Coordinates of C-alpha atoms in Angstrom, one line a residue:
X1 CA 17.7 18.7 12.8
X2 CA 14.5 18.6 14.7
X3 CA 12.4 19.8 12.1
X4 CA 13.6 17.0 10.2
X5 CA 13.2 14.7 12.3
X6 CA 10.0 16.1 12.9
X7 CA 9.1 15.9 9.1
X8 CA 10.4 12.1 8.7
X9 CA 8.1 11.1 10.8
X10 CA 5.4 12.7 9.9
X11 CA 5.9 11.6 6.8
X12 CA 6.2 7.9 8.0
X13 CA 3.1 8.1 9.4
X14 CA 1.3 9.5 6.4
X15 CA 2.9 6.1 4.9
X16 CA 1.5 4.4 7.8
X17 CA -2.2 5.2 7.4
X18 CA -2.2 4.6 3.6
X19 CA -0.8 1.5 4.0
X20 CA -3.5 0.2 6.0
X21 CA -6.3 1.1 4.3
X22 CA -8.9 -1.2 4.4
X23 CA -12.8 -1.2 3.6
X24 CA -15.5 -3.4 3.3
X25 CA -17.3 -2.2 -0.3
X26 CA -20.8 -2.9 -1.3
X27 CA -22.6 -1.5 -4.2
X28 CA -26.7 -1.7 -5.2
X29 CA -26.5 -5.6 -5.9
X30 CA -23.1 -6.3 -6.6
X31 CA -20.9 -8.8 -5.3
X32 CA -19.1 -7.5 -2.1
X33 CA -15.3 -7.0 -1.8
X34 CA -12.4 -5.9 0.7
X35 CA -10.2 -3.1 0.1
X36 CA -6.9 -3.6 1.8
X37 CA -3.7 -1.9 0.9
X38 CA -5.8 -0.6 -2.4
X39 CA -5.9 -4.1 -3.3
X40 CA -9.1 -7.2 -3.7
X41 CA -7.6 -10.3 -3.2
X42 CA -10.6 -12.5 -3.5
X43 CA -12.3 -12.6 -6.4
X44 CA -15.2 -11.7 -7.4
X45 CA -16.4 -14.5 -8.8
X46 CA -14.4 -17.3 -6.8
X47 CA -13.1 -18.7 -9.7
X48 CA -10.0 -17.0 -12.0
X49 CA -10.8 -15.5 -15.1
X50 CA -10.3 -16.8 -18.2
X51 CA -7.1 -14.6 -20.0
X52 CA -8.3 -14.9 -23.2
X53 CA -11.8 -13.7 -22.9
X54 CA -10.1 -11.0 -21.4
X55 CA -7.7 -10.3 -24.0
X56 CA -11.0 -9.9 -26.1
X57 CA -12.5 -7.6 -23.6
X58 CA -9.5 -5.4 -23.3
X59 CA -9.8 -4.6 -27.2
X60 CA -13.6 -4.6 -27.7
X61 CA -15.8 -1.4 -27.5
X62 CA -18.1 -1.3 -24.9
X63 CA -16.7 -3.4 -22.9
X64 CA -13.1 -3.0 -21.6
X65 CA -11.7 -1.2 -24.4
X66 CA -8.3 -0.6 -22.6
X67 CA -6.6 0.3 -25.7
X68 CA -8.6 3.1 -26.8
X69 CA -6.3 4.8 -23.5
X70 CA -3.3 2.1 -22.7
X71 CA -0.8 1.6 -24.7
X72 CA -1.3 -3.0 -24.9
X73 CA 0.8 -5.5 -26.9
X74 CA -2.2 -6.3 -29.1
X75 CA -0.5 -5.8 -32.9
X76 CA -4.1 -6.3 -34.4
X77 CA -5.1 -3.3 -32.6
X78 CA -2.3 -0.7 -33.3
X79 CA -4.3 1.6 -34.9
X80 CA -6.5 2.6 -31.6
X81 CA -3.5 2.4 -29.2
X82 CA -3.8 4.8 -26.8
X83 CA -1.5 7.0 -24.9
X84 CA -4.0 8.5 -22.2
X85 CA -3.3 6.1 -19.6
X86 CA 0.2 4.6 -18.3
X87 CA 1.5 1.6 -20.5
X88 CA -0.1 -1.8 -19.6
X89 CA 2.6 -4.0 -21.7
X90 CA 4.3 -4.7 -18.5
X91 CA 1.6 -4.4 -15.8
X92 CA 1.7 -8.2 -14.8
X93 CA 5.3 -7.2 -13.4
X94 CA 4.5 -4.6 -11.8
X95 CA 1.3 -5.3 -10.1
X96 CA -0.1 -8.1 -8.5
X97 CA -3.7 -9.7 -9.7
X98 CA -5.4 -8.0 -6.7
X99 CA -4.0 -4.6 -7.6
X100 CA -5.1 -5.2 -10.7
X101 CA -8.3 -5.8 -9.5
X102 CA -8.7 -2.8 -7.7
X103 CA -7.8 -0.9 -10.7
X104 CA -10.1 -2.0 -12.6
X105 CA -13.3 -2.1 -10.1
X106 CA -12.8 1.2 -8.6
X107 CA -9.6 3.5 -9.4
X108 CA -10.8 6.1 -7.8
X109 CA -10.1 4.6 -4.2
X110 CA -6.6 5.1 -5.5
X111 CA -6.9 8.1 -6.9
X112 CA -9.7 10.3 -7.0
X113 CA -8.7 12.8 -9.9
X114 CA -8.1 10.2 -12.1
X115 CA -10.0 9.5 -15.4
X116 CA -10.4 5.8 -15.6
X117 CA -13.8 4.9 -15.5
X118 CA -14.9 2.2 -12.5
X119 CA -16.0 -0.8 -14.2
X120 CA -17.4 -2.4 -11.5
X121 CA -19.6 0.5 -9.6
X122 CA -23.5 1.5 -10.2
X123 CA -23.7 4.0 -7.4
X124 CA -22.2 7.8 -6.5
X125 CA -21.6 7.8 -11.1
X126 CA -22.4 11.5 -13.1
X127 CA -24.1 11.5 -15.9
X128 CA -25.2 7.9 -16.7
X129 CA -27.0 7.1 -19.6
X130 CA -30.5 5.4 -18.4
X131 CA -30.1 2.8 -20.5
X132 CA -27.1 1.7 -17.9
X133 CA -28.1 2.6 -14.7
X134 CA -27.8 0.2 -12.2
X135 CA -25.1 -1.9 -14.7
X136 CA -21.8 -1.9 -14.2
X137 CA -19.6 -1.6 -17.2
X138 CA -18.0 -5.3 -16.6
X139 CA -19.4 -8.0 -15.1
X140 CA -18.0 -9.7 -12.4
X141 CA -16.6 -12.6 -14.6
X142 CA -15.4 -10.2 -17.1
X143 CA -13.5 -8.3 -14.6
X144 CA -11.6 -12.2 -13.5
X145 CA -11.5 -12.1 -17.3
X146 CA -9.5 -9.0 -17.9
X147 CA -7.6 -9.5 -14.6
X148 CA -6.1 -13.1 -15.8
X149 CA -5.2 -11.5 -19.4
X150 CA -3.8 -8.3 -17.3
X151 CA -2.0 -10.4 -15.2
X152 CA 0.0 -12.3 -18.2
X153 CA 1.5 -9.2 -19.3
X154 CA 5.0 -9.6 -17.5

């Protein structure tokens, strides 16, 4: 029963720690933003983004182009739906606008391992093409762009 015990709260203090994770994150000359609870709150621009400039964004090469891995409810695009990453018909219900955020500037703060590119980073990337070295993929505003659409998905 000790050991247990002993596990629970270790366990609960592994929770503890994640939970409050918290940084201050700034890149080359990017806007800054605060990682808390692998989450952005503010945005980056201020403002909200506009959801249908980022619907566009989600489904256009070279930007976004979410559904070349996510499955999306974008009938006009069935034909590139992915299945890499998890299903994004729902994600507005499932996450909030800053987790969204977070997901889309920097998933690797949530999970290292994971394939999903950070969209807005320039520094600590592999094998960038020179052409786009010292861009990020999105914006700032596209990011509040694809964030608003994202966010819509319920």
């Amino acid at each position: 029963m000790r050991l247990l015990t002993a596990c629970l709260a270790g366990t609960a203090a592994m929770l503890a720690a994640t939970v409050s994770f918290a940084q201050e994150i700034r890149d080359a000359n990017l806007t800054p933003y605060a990682v808390k609870d692998y989450a952005i709150e503010k945005s980056l621009t201020g403002k909200p983004g506009d959801p249908a400039k980022g619907r566009q964004i989600a489904t256009t090469s070279g930007q976004g182009n979410c559904v070349i891995c996510h499955k999306m409810p974008i009938p006009e695009v069935a034909f590139r739906i992915g299945n890499v990453g998890p299903d994004l018909t729902e994600v507005g219900g499932r996450l909030t606008a800053a987790e969204i955020r977070m997901r889309i500037v920097n998933p690797k703060l949530l999970n290292e391992e994971t394939i999903m590119p950070a969209y807005y980073r320039v520094t600590g990337l592999n094998r960038v093409d020179k052409k786009a070295q010292g861009k990020p993929m999105l914006s700032a505003e596209q990011v509040e762009d694809l964030v608003a659409y994202l966010s819509t998905l319920k």
